[in-house]
Amino acid sequence: MSLIQLIDLPNFGDQRGELVAIESNQSIPFEIKRLYYIFKTKNQSRGFHAHINLKQVAICLKGSCRFVLDNGHLKDEILLASPTKGLLIESLIWREIRDFSDDCVLLILANEHYNENDYIRNYQAFLNKVST
Ligand code: TYD
C-alpha cells in the first residue's frame, strides 16, 4: 500500500501548447472551495501538519518539490515535477514539503475554507489521533 495517489489531470494540449482543465467532482474528487499557491520558497521546508477533515490536491505548476506523506504507520514520498499530475492528500495525513526548486510554483486545491481548528500541528498529537 502506498500513500501516494496521483491524479492524471486532463490535458487538452495541442500544437499550440498545453492546456489542463480542472473541475470539481471530475478529476478532482471533491468540490473545490479554496485554492492557494506557494512560490519563492527559498527552499524552506513547510507543511509539518495534518488536517482532521480537509482534503487537498497539490499540483506543482512549475519547477519541483518533494512531498513526504505519513499516516502514522507508513511514510511515502514523491517528487512533484509535472503540471499535469495532482497529488491527492486525504485527511489525517501528516505532510512535509521539501526540496523546493527556486522556480517552484505549488498550487493547492482544498475542499473547505481556511479553518485553523482543522489543523493538527503537533506530530505527537497526530500520532495519538490516528492510533485511537
Ligand atoms: P501554513 O498553514 O503555516 O502554511 P504551510 O502549511 O505551507 O506551512 O500557513 C501560513 C499562514 O497563512 C498562516 O498564518 C495561515 C495563513 N493561511 C490562510 O490564511 N489561508 C490559507 O488558506 C492558508 C493555507 C494559510
JSON list of N, CA and C in Angstrom, two decimals, residues 2-50:
[
{"chain": "A", "resi": 2, "resn": "SER", "atom": "N", "xyz": [0.48, 2.22, -0.82]},
{"chain": "A", "resi": 2, "resn": "SER", "atom": "CA", "xyz": [1.23, 3.48, -0.87]},
{"chain": "A", "resi": 2, "resn": "SER", "atom": "C", "xyz": [0.29, 4.63, -0.54]},
{"chain": "A", "resi": 3, "resn": "LEU", "atom": "N", "xyz": [0.82, 5.63, 0.10]},
{"chain": "A", "resi": 3, "resn": "LEU", "atom": "CA", "xyz": [0.01, 6.83, 0.40]},
{"chain": "A", "resi": 3, "resn": "LEU", "atom": "C", "xyz": [-0.03, 7.78, -0.80]},
{"chain": "A", "resi": 4, "resn": "ILE", "atom": "N", "xyz": [0.73, 7.46, -1.84]},
{"chain": "A", "resi": 4, "resn": "ILE", "atom": "CA", "xyz": [0.82, 8.37, -2.98]},
{"chain": "A", "resi": 4, "resn": "ILE", "atom": "C", "xyz": [-0.31, 8.07, -3.97]},
{"chain": "A", "resi": 5, "resn": "GLN", "atom": "N", "xyz": [-1.24, 9.02, -4.05]},
{"chain": "A", "resi": 5, "resn": "GLN", "atom": "CA", "xyz": [-2.35, 8.88, -5.00]},
{"chain": "A", "resi": 5, "resn": "GLN", "atom": "C", "xyz": [-2.24, 10.02, -6.01]},
{"chain": "A", "resi": 6, "resn": "LEU", "atom": "N", "xyz": [-1.80, 9.65, -7.22]},
{"chain": "A", "resi": 6, "resn": "LEU", "atom": "CA", "xyz": [-1.59, 10.67, -8.24]},
{"chain": "A", "resi": 6, "resn": "LEU", "atom": "C", "xyz": [-2.76, 10.69, -9.21]},
{"chain": "A", "resi": 7, "resn": "ILE", "atom": "N", "xyz": [-3.21, 11.90, -9.52]},
{"chain": "A", "resi": 7, "resn": "ILE", "atom": "CA", "xyz": [-4.30, 12.08, -10.47]},
{"chain": "A", "resi": 7, "resn": "ILE", "atom": "C", "xyz": [-3.71, 12.60, -11.78]},
{"chain": "A", "resi": 8, "resn": "ASP", "atom": "N", "xyz": [-4.05, 11.93, -12.87]},
{"chain": "A", "resi": 8, "resn": "ASP", "atom": "CA", "xyz": [-3.67, 12.44, -14.20]},
{"chain": "A", "resi": 8, "resn": "ASP", "atom": "C", "xyz": [-4.67, 13.51, -14.59]},
{"chain": "A", "resi": 9, "resn": "LEU", "atom": "N", "xyz": [-4.25, 14.74, -14.63]},
{"chain": "A", "resi": 9, "resn": "LEU", "atom": "CA", "xyz": [-5.17, 15.83, -14.93]},
{"chain": "A", "resi": 9, "resn": "LEU", "atom": "C", "xyz": [-5.42, 15.88, -16.44]},
{"chain": "A", "resi": 10, "resn": "PRO", "atom": "N", "xyz": [-6.66, 16.17, -16.84]},
{"chain": "A", "resi": 10, "resn": "PRO", "atom": "CA", "xyz": [-6.96, 16.15, -18.29]},
{"chain": "A", "resi": 10, "resn": "PRO", "atom": "C", "xyz": [-6.18, 17.24, -19.02]},
{"chain": "A", "resi": 11, "resn": "ASN", "atom": "N", "xyz": [-5.42, 16.81, -20.00]},
{"chain": "A", "resi": 11, "resn": "ASN", "atom": "CA", "xyz": [-4.57, 17.73, -20.76]},
{"chain": "A", "resi": 11, "resn": "ASN", "atom": "C", "xyz": [-5.11, 17.82, -22.19]},
{"chain": "A", "resi": 12, "resn": "PHE", "atom": "N", "xyz": [-5.51, 19.04, -22.54]},
{"chain": "A", "resi": 12, "resn": "PHE", "atom": "CA", "xyz": [-6.05, 19.27, -23.88]},
{"chain": "A", "resi": 12, "resn": "PHE", "atom": "C", "xyz": [-5.01, 19.96, -24.76]},
{"chain": "A", "resi": 13, "resn": "GLY", "atom": "N", "xyz": [-3.77, 19.68, -24.49]},
{"chain": "A", "resi": 13, "resn": "GLY", "atom": "CA", "xyz": [-2.69, 20.30, -25.26]},
{"chain": "A", "resi": 13, "resn": "GLY", "atom": "C", "xyz": [-2.77, 19.92, -26.72]},
{"chain": "A", "resi": 14, "resn": "ASP", "atom": "N", "xyz": [-2.29, 20.82, -27.55]},
{"chain": "A", "resi": 14, "resn": "ASP", "atom": "CA", "xyz": [-2.18, 20.55, -28.99]},
{"chain": "A", "resi": 14, "resn": "ASP", "atom": "C", "xyz": [-0.93, 21.24, -29.51]},
{"chain": "A", "resi": 15, "resn": "GLN", "atom": "N", "xyz": [-0.85, 21.44, -30.79]},
{"chain": "A", "resi": 15, "resn": "GLN", "atom": "CA", "xyz": [0.38, 22.02, -31.36]},
{"chain": "A", "resi": 15, "resn": "GLN", "atom": "C", "xyz": [0.64, 23.44, -30.85]},
{"chain": "A", "resi": 16, "resn": "ARG", "atom": "N", "xyz": [-0.38, 24.08, -30.24]},
{"chain": "A", "resi": 16, "resn": "ARG", "atom": "CA", "xyz": [-0.19, 25.45, -29.73]},
{"chain": "A", "resi": 16, "resn": "ARG", "atom": "C", "xyz": [0.40, 25.45, -28.32]},
{"chain": "A", "resi": 17, "resn": "GLY", "atom": "N", "xyz": [0.34, 24.29, -27.65]},
{"chain": "A", "resi": 17, "resn": "GLY", "atom": "CA", "xyz": [0.84, 24.22, -26.28]},
{"chain": "A", "resi": 17, "resn": "GLY", "atom": "C", "xyz": [-0.07, 23.38, -25.42]},
{"chain": "A", "resi": 18, "resn": "GLU", "atom": "N", "xyz": [0.19, 23.39, -24.14]},
{"chain": "A", "resi": 18, "resn": "GLU", "atom": "CA", "xyz": [-0.56, 22.53, -23.22]},
{"chain": "A", "resi": 18, "resn": "GLU", "atom": "C", "xyz": [-1.71, 23.31, -22.58]},
{"chain": "A", "resi": 19, "resn": "LEU", "atom": "N", "xyz": [-2.79, 22.61, -22.27]},
{"chain": "A", "resi": 19, "resn": "LEU", "atom": "CA", "xyz": [-3.93, 23.23, -21.59]},
{"chain": "A", "resi": 19, "resn": "LEU", "atom": "C", "xyz": [-4.55, 22.18, -20.66]},
{"chain": "A", "resi": 20, "resn": "VAL", "atom": "N", "xyz": [-4.42, 22.41, -19.38]},
{"chain": "A", "resi": 20, "resn": "VAL", "atom": "CA", "xyz": [-5.00, 21.50, -18.40]},
{"chain": "A", "resi": 20, "resn": "VAL", "atom": "C", "xyz": [-6.24, 22.17, -17.80]},
{"chain": "A", "resi": 21, "resn": "ALA", "atom": "N", "xyz": [-7.35, 21.45, -17.77]},
{"chain": "A", "resi": 21, "resn": "ALA", "atom": "CA", "xyz": [-8.60, 21.98, -17.20]},
{"chain": "A", "resi": 21, "resn": "ALA", "atom": "C", "xyz": [-8.94, 21.15, -15.96]},
{"chain": "A", "resi": 22, "resn": "ILE", "atom": "N", "xyz": [-9.35, 21.86, -14.91]},
{"chain": "A", "resi": 22, "resn": "ILE", "atom": "CA", "xyz": [-9.64, 21.20, -13.63]},
{"chain": "A", "resi": 22, "resn": "ILE", "atom": "C", "xyz": [-11.06, 21.54, -13.22]},
{"chain": "A", "resi": 23, "resn": "GLU", "atom": "N", "xyz": [-11.87, 20.53, -12.92]},
{"chain": "A", "resi": 23, "resn": "GLU", "atom": "CA", "xyz": [-13.24, 20.77, -12.48]},
{"chain": "A", "resi": 23, "resn": "GLU", "atom": "C", "xyz": [-13.52, 20.00, -11.19]},
{"chain": "A", "resi": 24, "resn": "SER", "atom": "N", "xyz": [-14.27, 20.66, -10.30]},
{"chain": "A", "resi": 24, "resn": "SER", "atom": "CA", "xyz": [-14.73, 20.00, -9.08]},
{"chain": "A", "resi": 24, "resn": "SER", "atom": "C", "xyz": [-15.49, 18.73, -9.42]},
{"chain": "A", "resi": 25, "resn": "ASN", "atom": "N", "xyz": [-15.30, 17.72, -8.61]},
{"chain": "A", "resi": 25, "resn": "ASN", "atom": "CA", "xyz": [-16.03, 16.46, -8.73]},
{"chain": "A", "resi": 25, "resn": "ASN", "atom": "C", "xyz": [-15.85, 15.79, -10.08]},
{"chain": "A", "resi": 26, "resn": "GLN", "atom": "N", "xyz": [-14.81, 16.18, -10.82]},
{"chain": "A", "resi": 26, "resn": "GLN", "atom": "CA", "xyz": [-14.47, 15.47, -12.05]},
{"chain": "A", "resi": 26, "resn": "GLN", "atom": "C", "xyz": [-13.11, 14.81, -11.79]},
{"chain": "A", "resi": 27, "resn": "SER", "atom": "N", "xyz": [-12.03, 15.39, -12.32]},
{"chain": "A", "resi": 27, "resn": "SER", "atom": "CA", "xyz": [-10.73, 14.79, -12.00]},
{"chain": "A", "resi": 27, "resn": "SER", "atom": "C", "xyz": [-10.37, 15.01, -10.52]},
{"chain": "A", "resi": 28, "resn": "ILE", "atom": "N", "xyz": [-10.89, 16.10, -9.95]},
{"chain": "A", "resi": 28, "resn": "ILE", "atom": "CA", "xyz": [-10.66, 16.36, -8.52]},
{"chain": "A", "resi": 28, "resn": "ILE", "atom": "C", "xyz": [-11.83, 15.74, -7.75]},
{"chain": "A", "resi": 29, "resn": "PRO", "atom": "N", "xyz": [-11.56, 14.83, -6.81]},
{"chain": "A", "resi": 29, "resn": "PRO", "atom": "CA", "xyz": [-12.67, 14.07, -6.21]},
{"chain": "A", "resi": 29, "resn": "PRO", "atom": "C", "xyz": [-13.38, 14.79, -5.07]},
{"chain": "A", "resi": 30, "resn": "PHE", "atom": "N", "xyz": [-13.52, 16.11, -5.19]},
{"chain": "A", "resi": 30, "resn": "PHE", "atom": "CA", "xyz": [-14.28, 16.87, -4.20]},
{"chain": "A", "resi": 30, "resn": "PHE", "atom": "C", "xyz": [-14.64, 18.22, -4.81]},
{"chain": "A", "resi": 31, "resn": "GLU", "atom": "N", "xyz": [-15.49, 18.96, -4.10]},
{"chain": "A", "resi": 31, "resn": "GLU", "atom": "CA", "xyz": [-15.82, 20.32, -4.54]},
{"chain": "A", "resi": 31, "resn": "GLU", "atom": "C", "xyz": [-14.72, 21.26, -4.07]},
{"chain": "A", "resi": 32, "resn": "ILE", "atom": "N", "xyz": [-14.16, 22.02, -4.97]},
{"chain": "A", "resi": 32, "resn": "ILE", "atom": "CA", "xyz": [-13.06, 22.92, -4.62]},
{"chain": "A", "resi": 32, "resn": "ILE", "atom": "C", "xyz": [-13.66, 24.20, -4.02]},
{"chain": "A", "resi": 33, "resn": "LYS", "atom": "N", "xyz": [-13.29, 24.49, -2.75]},
{"chain": "A", "resi": 33, "resn": "LYS", "atom": "CA", "xyz": [-13.80, 25.70, -2.11]},
{"chain": "A", "resi": 33, "resn": "LYS", "atom": "C", "xyz": [-12.70, 26.74, -1.95]},
{"chain": "A", "resi": 34, "resn": "ARG", "atom": "N", "xyz": [-11.46, 26.32, -2.09]},
{"chain": "A", "resi": 34, "resn": "ARG", "atom": "CA", "xyz": [-10.34, 27.23, -1.84]},
{"chain": "A", "resi": 34, "resn": "ARG", "atom": "C", "xyz": [-9.15, 26.76, -2.64]},
{"chain": "A", "resi": 35, "resn": "LEU", "atom": "N", "xyz": [-8.36, 27.71, -3.10]},
{"chain": "A", "resi": 35, "resn": "LEU", "atom": "CA", "xyz": [-7.05, 27.35, -3.64]},
{"chain": "A", "resi": 35, "resn": "LEU", "atom": "C", "xyz": [-6.05, 28.36, -3.15]},
{"chain": "A", "resi": 36, "resn": "TYR", "atom": "N", "xyz": [-4.83, 27.91, -3.02]},
{"chain": "A", "resi": 36, "resn": "TYR", "atom": "CA", "xyz": [-3.74, 28.82, -2.68]},
{"chain": "A", "resi": 36, "resn": "TYR", "atom": "C", "xyz": [-2.48, 28.32, -3.35]},
{"chain": "A", "resi": 37, "resn": "TYR", "atom": "N", "xyz": [-1.51, 29.19, -3.46]},
{"chain": "A", "resi": 37, "resn": "TYR", "atom": "CA", "xyz": [-0.27, 28.77, -4.11]},
{"chain": "A", "resi": 37, "resn": "TYR", "atom": "C", "xyz": [0.93, 29.32, -3.36]},
{"chain": "A", "resi": 38, "resn": "ILE", "atom": "N", "xyz": [1.99, 28.56, -3.47]},
{"chain": "A", "resi": 38, "resn": "ILE", "atom": "CA", "xyz": [3.23, 28.81, -2.73]},
{"chain": "A", "resi": 38, "resn": "ILE", "atom": "C", "xyz": [4.33, 29.00, -3.77]},
{"chain": "A", "resi": 39, "resn": "PHE", "atom": "N", "xyz": [5.12, 30.04, -3.62]},
{"chain": "A", "resi": 39, "resn": "PHE", "atom": "CA", "xyz": [6.22, 30.29, -4.56]},
{"chain": "A", "resi": 39, "resn": "PHE", "atom": "C", "xyz": [7.29, 31.10, -3.84]},
{"chain": "A", "resi": 40, "resn": "LYS", "atom": "N", "xyz": [8.43, 31.25, -4.47]},
{"chain": "A", "resi": 40, "resn": "LYS", "atom": "CA", "xyz": [9.59, 31.95, -3.86]},
{"chain": "A", "resi": 40, "resn": "LYS", "atom": "C", "xyz": [9.86, 31.41, -2.45]},
{"chain": "A", "resi": 41, "resn": "THR", "atom": "N", "xyz": [9.93, 30.10, -2.34]},
{"chain": "A", "resi": 41, "resn": "THR", "atom": "CA", "xyz": [10.02, 29.47, -1.02]},
{"chain": "A", "resi": 41, "resn": "THR", "atom": "C", "xyz": [11.40, 29.55, -0.39]},
{"chain": "A", "resi": 42, "resn": "LYS", "atom": "N", "xyz": [12.42, 29.92, -1.14]},
{"chain": "A", "resi": 42, "resn": "LYS", "atom": "CA", "xyz": [13.80, 29.95, -0.62]},
{"chain": "A", "resi": 42, "resn": "LYS", "atom": "C", "xyz": [14.19, 28.59, -0.05]},
{"chain": "A", "resi": 43, "resn": "ASN", "atom": "N", "xyz": [13.64, 27.55, -0.63]},
{"chain": "A", "resi": 43, "resn": "ASN", "atom": "CA", "xyz": [13.92, 26.17, -0.21]},
{"chain": "A", "resi": 43, "resn": "ASN", "atom": "C", "xyz": [13.76, 25.95, 1.30]},
{"chain": "A", "resi": 44, "resn": "GLN", "atom": "N", "xyz": [12.77, 26.59, 1.89]},
{"chain": "A", "resi": 44, "resn": "GLN", "atom": "CA", "xyz": [12.43, 26.36, 3.29]},
{"chain": "A", "resi": 44, "resn": "GLN", "atom": "C", "xyz": [11.34, 25.29, 3.33]},
{"chain": "A", "resi": 45, "resn": "SER", "atom": "N", "xyz": [11.61, 24.20, 4.04]},
{"chain": "A", "resi": 45, "resn": "SER", "atom": "CA", "xyz": [10.60, 23.14, 4.16]},
{"chain": "A", "resi": 45, "resn": "SER", "atom": "C", "xyz": [9.37, 23.68, 4.87]},
{"chain": "A", "resi": 46, "resn": "ARG", "atom": "N", "xyz": [8.20, 23.15, 4.51]},
{"chain": "A", "resi": 46, "resn": "ARG", "atom": "CA", "xyz": [6.98, 23.61, 5.18]},
{"chain": "A", "resi": 46, "resn": "ARG", "atom": "C", "xyz": [5.95, 22.50, 5.27]},
{"chain": "A", "resi": 47, "resn": "GLY", "atom": "N", "xyz": [4.78, 22.83, 5.68]},
{"chain": "A", "resi": 47, "resn": "GLY", "atom": "CA", "xyz": [3.79, 21.80, 5.96]},
{"chain": "A", "resi": 47, "resn": "GLY", "atom": "C", "xyz": [3.85, 21.48, 7.44]},
{"chain": "A", "resi": 48, "resn": "PHE", "atom": "N", "xyz": [4.36, 20.29, 7.76]},
{"chain": "A", "resi": 48, "resn": "PHE", "atom": "CA", "xyz": [4.52, 19.86, 9.16]},
{"chain": "A", "resi": 48, "resn": "PHE", "atom": "C", "xyz": [3.18, 19.95, 9.90]},
{"chain": "A", "resi": 49, "resn": "HIS", "atom": "N", "xyz": [2.15, 19.46, 9.26]},
{"chain": "A", "resi": 49, "resn": "HIS", "atom": "CA", "xyz": [0.84, 19.38, 9.91]},
{"chain": "A", "resi": 49, "resn": "HIS", "atom": "C", "xyz": [-0.01, 18.32, 9.20]},
{"chain": "A", "resi": 50, "resn": "ALA", "atom": "N", "xyz": [-1.11, 17.99, 9.84]},
{"chain": "A", "resi": 50, "resn": "ALA", "atom": "CA", "xyz": [-2.15, 17.16, 9.22]},
{"chain": "A", "resi": 50, "resn": "ALA", "atom": "C", "xyz": [-3.46, 17.91, 9.38]}
]
